CSV table of C-alpha atoms in Angstrom, one decimal:
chain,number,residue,atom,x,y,z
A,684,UNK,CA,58.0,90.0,63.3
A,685,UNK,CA,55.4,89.9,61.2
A,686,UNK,CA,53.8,93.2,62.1
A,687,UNK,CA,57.1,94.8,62.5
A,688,UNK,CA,57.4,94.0,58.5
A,689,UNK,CA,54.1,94.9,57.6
A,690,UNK,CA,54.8,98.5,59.2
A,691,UNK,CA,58.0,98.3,57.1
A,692,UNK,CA,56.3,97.7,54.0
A,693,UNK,CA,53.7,100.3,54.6
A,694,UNK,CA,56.9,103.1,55.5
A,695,UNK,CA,58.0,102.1,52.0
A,696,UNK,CA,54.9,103.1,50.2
A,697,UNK,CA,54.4,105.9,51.9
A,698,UNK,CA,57.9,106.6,51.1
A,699,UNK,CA,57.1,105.9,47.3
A,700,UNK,CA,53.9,108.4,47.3
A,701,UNK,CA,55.8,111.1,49.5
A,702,UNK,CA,53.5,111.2,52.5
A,703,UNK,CA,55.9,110.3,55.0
A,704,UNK,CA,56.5,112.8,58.0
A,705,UNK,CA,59.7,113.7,59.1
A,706,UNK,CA,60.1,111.3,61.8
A,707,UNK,CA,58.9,108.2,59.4
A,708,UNK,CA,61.8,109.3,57.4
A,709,UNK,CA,64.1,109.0,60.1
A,710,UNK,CA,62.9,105.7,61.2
A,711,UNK,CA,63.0,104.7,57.2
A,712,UNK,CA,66.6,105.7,57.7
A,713,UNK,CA,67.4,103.9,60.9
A,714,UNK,CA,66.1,100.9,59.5
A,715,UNK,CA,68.1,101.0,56.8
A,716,UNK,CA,71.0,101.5,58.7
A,717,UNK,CA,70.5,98.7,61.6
A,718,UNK,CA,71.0,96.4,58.7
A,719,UNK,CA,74.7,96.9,58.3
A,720,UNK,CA,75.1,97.0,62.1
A,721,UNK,CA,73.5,93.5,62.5
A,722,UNK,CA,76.2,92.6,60.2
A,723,UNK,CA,74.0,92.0,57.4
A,724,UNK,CA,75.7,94.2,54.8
A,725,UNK,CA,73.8,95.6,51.5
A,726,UNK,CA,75.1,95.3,48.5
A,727,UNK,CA,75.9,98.5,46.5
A,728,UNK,CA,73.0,100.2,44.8
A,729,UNK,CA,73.2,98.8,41.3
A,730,UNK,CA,73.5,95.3,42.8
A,731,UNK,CA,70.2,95.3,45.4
A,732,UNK,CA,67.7,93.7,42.6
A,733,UNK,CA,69.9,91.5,40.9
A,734,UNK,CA,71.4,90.2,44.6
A,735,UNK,CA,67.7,90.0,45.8
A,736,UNK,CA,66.7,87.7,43.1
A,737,UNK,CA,69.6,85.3,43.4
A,738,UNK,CA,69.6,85.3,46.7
A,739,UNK,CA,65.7,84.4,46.9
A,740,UNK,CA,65.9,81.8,44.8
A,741,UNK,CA,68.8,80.0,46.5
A,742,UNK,CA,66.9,79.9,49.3
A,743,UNK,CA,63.7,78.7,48.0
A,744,UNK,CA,65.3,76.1,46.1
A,745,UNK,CA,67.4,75.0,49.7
A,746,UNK,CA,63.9,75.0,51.5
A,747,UNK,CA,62.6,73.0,48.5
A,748,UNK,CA,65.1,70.3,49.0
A,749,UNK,CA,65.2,69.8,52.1
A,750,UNK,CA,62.6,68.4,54.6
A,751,UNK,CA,63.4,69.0,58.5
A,752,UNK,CA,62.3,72.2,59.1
A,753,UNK,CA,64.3,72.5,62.7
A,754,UNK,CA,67.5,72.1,60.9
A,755,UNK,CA,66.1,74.9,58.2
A,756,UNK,CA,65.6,76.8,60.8
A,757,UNK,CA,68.9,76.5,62.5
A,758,UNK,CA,71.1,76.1,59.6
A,759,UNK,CA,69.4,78.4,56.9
A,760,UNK,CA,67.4,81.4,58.7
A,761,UNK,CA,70.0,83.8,58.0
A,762,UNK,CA,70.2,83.0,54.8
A,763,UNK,CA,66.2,83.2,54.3
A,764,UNK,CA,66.7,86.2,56.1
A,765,UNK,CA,68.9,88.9,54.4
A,766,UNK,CA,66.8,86.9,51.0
A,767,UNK,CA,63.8,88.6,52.7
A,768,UNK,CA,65.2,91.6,53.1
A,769,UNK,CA,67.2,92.0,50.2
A,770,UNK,CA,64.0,91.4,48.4
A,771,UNK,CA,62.1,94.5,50.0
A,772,UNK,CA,64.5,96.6,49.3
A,773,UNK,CA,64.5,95.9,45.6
A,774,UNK,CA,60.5,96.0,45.6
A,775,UNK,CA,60.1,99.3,47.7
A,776,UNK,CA,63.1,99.6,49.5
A,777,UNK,CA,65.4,100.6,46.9
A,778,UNK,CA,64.4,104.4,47.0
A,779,UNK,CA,64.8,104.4,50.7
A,780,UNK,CA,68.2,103.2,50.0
A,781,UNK,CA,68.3,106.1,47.7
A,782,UNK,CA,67.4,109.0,49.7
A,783,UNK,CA,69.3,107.4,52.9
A,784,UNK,CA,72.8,107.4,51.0
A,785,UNK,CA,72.8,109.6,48.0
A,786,UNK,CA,75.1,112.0,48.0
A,787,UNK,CA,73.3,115.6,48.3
A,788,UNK,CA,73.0,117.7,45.8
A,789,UNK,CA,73.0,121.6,46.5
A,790,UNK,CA,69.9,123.2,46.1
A,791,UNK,CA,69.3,125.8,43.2
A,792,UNK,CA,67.6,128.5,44.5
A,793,UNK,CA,65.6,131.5,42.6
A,794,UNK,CA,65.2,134.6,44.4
A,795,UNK,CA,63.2,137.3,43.2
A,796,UNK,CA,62.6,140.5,45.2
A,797,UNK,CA,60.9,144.0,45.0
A,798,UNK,CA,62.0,147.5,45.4
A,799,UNK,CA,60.4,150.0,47.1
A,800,UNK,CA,57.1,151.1,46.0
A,801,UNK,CA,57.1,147.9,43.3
A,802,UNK,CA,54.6,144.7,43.6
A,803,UNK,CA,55.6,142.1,41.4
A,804,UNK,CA,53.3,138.6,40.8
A,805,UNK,CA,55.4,134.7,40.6
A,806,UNK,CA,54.0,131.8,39.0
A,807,UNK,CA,55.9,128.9,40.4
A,808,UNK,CA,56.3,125.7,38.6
A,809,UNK,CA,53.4,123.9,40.1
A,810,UNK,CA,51.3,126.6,39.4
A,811,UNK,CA,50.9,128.0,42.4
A,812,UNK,CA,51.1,132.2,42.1
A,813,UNK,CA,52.4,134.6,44.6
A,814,UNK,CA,52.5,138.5,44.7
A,815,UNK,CA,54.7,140.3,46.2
A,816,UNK,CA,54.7,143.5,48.0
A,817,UNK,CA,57.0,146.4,47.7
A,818,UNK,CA,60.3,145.6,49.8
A,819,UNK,CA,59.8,142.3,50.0
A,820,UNK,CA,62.2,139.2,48.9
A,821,UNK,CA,61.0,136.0,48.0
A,822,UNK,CA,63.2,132.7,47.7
A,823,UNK,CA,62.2,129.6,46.2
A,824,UNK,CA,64.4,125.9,44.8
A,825,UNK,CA,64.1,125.9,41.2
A,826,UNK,CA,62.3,121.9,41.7
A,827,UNK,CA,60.7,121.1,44.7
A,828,UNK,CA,61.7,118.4,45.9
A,829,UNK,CA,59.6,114.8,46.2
A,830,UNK,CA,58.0,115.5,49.4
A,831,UNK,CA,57.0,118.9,50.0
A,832,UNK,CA,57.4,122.7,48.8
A,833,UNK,CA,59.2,125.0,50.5
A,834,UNK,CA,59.8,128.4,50.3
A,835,UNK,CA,61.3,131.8,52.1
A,836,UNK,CA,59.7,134.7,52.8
A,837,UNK,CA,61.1,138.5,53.4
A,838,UNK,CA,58.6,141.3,53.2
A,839,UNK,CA,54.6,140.8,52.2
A,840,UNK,CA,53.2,138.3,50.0
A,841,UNK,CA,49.6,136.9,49.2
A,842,UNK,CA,49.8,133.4,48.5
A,843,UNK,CA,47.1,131.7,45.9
A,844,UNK,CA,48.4,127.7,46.0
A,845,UNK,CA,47.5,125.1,44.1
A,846,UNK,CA,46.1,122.1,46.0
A,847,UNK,CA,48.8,119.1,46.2
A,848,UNK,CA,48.1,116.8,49.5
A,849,UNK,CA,50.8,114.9,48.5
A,850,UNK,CA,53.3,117.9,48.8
A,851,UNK,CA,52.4,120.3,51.9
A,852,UNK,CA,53.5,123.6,50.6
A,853,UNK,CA,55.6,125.4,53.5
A,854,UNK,CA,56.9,128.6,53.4
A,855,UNK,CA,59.7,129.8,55.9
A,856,UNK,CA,59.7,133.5,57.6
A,857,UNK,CA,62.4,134.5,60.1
A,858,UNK,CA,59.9,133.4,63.0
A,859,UNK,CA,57.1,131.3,61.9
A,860,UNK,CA,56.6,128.3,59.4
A,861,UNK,CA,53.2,128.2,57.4
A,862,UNK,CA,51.9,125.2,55.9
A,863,UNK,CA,49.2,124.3,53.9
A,864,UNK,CA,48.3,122.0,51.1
A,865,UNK,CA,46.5,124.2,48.8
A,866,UNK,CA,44.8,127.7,49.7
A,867,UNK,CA,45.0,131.1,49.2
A,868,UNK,CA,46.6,133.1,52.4
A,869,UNK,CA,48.5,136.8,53.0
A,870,UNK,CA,51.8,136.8,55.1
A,871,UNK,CA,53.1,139.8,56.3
A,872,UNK,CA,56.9,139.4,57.8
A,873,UNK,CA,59.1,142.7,57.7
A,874,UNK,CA,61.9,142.6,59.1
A,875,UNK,CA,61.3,145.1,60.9
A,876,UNK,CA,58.4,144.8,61.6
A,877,UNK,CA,57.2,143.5,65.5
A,878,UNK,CA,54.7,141.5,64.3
A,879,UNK,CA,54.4,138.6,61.7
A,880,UNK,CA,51.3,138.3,60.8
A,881,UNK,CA,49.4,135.3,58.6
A,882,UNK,CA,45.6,135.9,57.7
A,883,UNK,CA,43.6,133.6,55.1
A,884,UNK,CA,41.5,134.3,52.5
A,885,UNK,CA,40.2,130.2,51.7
A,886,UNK,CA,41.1,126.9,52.9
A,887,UNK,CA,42.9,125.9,56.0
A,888,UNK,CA,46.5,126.9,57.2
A,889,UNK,CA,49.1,125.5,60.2
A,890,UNK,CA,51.1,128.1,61.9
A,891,UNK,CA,53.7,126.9,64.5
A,892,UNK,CA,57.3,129.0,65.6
A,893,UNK,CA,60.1,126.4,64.3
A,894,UNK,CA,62.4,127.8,67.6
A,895,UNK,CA,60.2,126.9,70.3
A,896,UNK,CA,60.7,123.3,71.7
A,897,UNK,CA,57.1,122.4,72.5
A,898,UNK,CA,55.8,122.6,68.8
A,899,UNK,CA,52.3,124.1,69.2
A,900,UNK,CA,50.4,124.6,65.8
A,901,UNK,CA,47.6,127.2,65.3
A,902,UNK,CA,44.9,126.3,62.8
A,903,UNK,CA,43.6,129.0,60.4
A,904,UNK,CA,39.9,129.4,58.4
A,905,UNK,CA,39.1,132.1,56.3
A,906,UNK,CA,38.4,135.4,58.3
A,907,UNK,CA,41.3,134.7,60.7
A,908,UNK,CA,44.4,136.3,61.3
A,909,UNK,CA,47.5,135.4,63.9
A,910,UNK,CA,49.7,138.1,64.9
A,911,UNK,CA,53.2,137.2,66.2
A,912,UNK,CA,54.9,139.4,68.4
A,913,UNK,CA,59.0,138.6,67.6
A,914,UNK,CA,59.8,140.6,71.0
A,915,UNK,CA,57.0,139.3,73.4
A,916,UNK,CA,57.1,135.9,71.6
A,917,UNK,CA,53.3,136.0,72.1
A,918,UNK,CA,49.9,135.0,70.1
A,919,UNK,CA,46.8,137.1,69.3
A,920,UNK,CA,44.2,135.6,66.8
A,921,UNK,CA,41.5,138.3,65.6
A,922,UNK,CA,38.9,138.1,62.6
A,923,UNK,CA,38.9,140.0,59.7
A,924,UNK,CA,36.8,141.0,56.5
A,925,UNK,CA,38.1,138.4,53.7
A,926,UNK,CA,37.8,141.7,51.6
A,927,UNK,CA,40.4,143.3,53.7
A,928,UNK,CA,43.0,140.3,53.6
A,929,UNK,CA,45.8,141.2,50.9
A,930,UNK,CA,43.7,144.5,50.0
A,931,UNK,CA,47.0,145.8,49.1
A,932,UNK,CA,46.8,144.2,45.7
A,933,UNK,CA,44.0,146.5,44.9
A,934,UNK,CA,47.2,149.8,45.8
A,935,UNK,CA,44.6,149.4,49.5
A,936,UNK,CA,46.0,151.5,52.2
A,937,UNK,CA,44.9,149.9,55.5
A,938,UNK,CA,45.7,151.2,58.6
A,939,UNK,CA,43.7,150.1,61.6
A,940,UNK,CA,44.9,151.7,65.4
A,941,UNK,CA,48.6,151.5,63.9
A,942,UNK,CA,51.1,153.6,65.5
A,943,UNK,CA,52.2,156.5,63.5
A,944,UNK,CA,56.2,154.5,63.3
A,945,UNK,CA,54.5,151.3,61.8
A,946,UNK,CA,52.6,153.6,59.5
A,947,UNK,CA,55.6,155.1,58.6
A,948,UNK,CA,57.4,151.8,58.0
A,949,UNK,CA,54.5,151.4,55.6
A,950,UNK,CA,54.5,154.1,53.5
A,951,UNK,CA,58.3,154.2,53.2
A,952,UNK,CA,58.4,150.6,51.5
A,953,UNK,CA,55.3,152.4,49.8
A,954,UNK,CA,56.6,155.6,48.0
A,955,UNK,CA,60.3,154.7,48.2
A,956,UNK,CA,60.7,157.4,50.9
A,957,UNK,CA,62.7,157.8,54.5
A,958,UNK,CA,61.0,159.5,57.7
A,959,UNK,CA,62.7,161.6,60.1
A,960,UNK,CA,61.1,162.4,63.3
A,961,UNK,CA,61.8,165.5,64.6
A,962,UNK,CA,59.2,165.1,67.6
A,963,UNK,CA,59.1,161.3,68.6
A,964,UNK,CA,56.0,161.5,70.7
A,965,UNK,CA,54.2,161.0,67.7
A,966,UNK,CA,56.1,157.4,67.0
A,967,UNK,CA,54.0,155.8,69.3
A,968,UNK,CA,50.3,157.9,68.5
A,969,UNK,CA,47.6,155.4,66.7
A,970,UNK,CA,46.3,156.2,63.6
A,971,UNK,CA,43.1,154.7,61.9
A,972,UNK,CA,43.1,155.2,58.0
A,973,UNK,CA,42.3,153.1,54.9
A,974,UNK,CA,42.2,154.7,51.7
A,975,UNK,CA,43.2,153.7,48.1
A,976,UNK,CA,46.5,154.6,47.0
A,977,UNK,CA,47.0,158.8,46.6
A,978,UNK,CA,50.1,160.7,46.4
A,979,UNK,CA,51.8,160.8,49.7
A,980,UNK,CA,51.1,164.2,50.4
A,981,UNK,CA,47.7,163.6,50.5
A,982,UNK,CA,48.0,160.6,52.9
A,983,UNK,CA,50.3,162.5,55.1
A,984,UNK,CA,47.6,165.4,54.9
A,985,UNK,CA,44.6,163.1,56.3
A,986,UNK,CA,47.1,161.9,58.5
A,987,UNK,CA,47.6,165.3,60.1
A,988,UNK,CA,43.9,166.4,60.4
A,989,UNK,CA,43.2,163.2,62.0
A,990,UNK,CA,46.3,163.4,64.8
A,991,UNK,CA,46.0,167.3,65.9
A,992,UNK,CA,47.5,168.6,62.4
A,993,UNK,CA,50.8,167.4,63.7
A,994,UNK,CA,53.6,169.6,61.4
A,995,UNK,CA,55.2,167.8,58.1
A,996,UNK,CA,57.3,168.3,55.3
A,997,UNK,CA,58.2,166.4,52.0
A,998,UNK,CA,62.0,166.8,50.6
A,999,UNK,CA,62.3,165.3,47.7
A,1000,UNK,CA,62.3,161.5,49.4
A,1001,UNK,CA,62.9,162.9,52.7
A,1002,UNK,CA,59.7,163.2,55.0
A,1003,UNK,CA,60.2,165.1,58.0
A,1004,UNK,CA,57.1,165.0,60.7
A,1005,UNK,CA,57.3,167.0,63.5
């Protein structure tokens, strides 16, 4: 018993400090709630301290008068019991009681997003700073909450985050959830994209697929990259130049073995254009290109030369290849 309340106690303040995991929070909960179906009831809220200190003292001034401790036992444990717990609760047990039964509050979200061929930089309220790439939708709670920080992700963004180990920040793409506690770290997750793909720049980053019912995390260092497939549902971790990760910032165009359709993807979200493909064998040809930002003609050009001089054409913000 004793053990099973120093565990208790030691839930609580990790309660208090918001370093409790997920499933400490549920057992938090569950304890809570075996109370009631013992048939030792709390009082409301408002009442736990006040009823704690009554109810301690009554029993401390019962044991105090009387002598045989068998009959205390038999008698009175009950009461010494709920004074016990009554009394944890008001000393560390009152927030669990809290965030057990209060009454939830909807979330205020911000969202901010860009449009095509616009980057866009967010400070968040704990400091922490995000760009965003063109096309790209970001969606964060206007307070983070006690425990952690989460966030969405749409689109691109390079994350520079301030260091809190007391509140893992954790952001949310359609596939993959990526936490760290502070660290700087580039996301890419288009939706229509095949591949999500996380690559850091400093510190140390968990990556895991919230769908999959084995929960396998992949640790990240600086140089390394994990690729997602969303179709395959596989993994492929590669190195990288820490220059290269989130070179986009610097208007970078980086294009290593991609097929001509991601390219394309690219550089719509890039100049704000739409590509037609009037011969589709080129969708799947690979291209390797990185240049800093021109005018799409000139892109396209180097493009050409380098595939065969394939046949293009630029409409207004119509691109037709083939």
């Amino acid at each position: 018993m004793e053990t099973q309340d120093n565990q208790l106690k030691a839930l609580a303040e990790k309660y208090e400090d918001g370093l409790c995991t997920p499933e400490e929070l549920k057992q938090i909960r569950d304890w809570y709630d075996s109370f009631e179906a013992d048939g030792y009831p709390l009082p409301a809220d408002q009442e736990i301290k006040r009823a704690a200190g009554e109810a301690t003292t009554r029993a401390v001034n019962w044991v105090a008068a009387h002598q045989k401790q068998a009959r205390i036992r038999k008698l009175w444990l009950p009461v010494l019991k709920i004074a016990a717990v009554l009394l944890l609760v008001a000393s560390a047990g009152s927030l669990i009681f809290k965030a057990a039964h209060r009454t939830e509050q909807p979330i205020a979200w911000q969202k901010v997003s860009t449009e095509l061929g616009v980057k866009k930089q967010v400070t968040l309220s704990d400091g922490s700073v995000i760009s965003l790439n063109s096309g790209s939708t970001i969606a964060y709670p206007e307070t983070f909450s006690n425990t952690t920080r989460e966030l969405k992700l749409s689109g691109e963004a390079f994350f520079t985050v301030v260091h809190d180990p007391k509140h893992p920040f954790i952001v949310h793409t359609r596939q993959l959830r990526v936490q760290v506690l502070g660290t700087s770290y580039n996301i890419q997750a288009y939706p229509d994209e095949v591949n999500t793909e996380v690559a850091v720049a400093t510190g140390k980053v968990g990556v895991w697929n919230s769908s999959e019912k084995i929960k396998k995390v992949y640790m990240l260092t600086p140089g390394e990259r994990l690729a997602y497939n969303n179709t395959h549902k596989s993994y492929v971790k590669s190195n990288l130049r820490l220059a290269d990760i989130g070179s986009w910032q610097q208007n970078v165009l980086d294009f290593r073995m991609e097929t001509l359709e991601n390219i394309s993807k690219s550089l719509s979200r890039e100049y704000g254009v739409t590509f037609i493909f009037k011969d589709r064998s080129l969708l799947s040809k690979r291209f390797q290109l990185k240049v800093k930002k021109e005018s799409l003609a000139n892109i396209l050009k180097l493009l050409s030369i380098s595939g065969g001089s394939f046949p293009y054409s630029i409409s207004g913000k119509k691109v037709t290849i083939g």
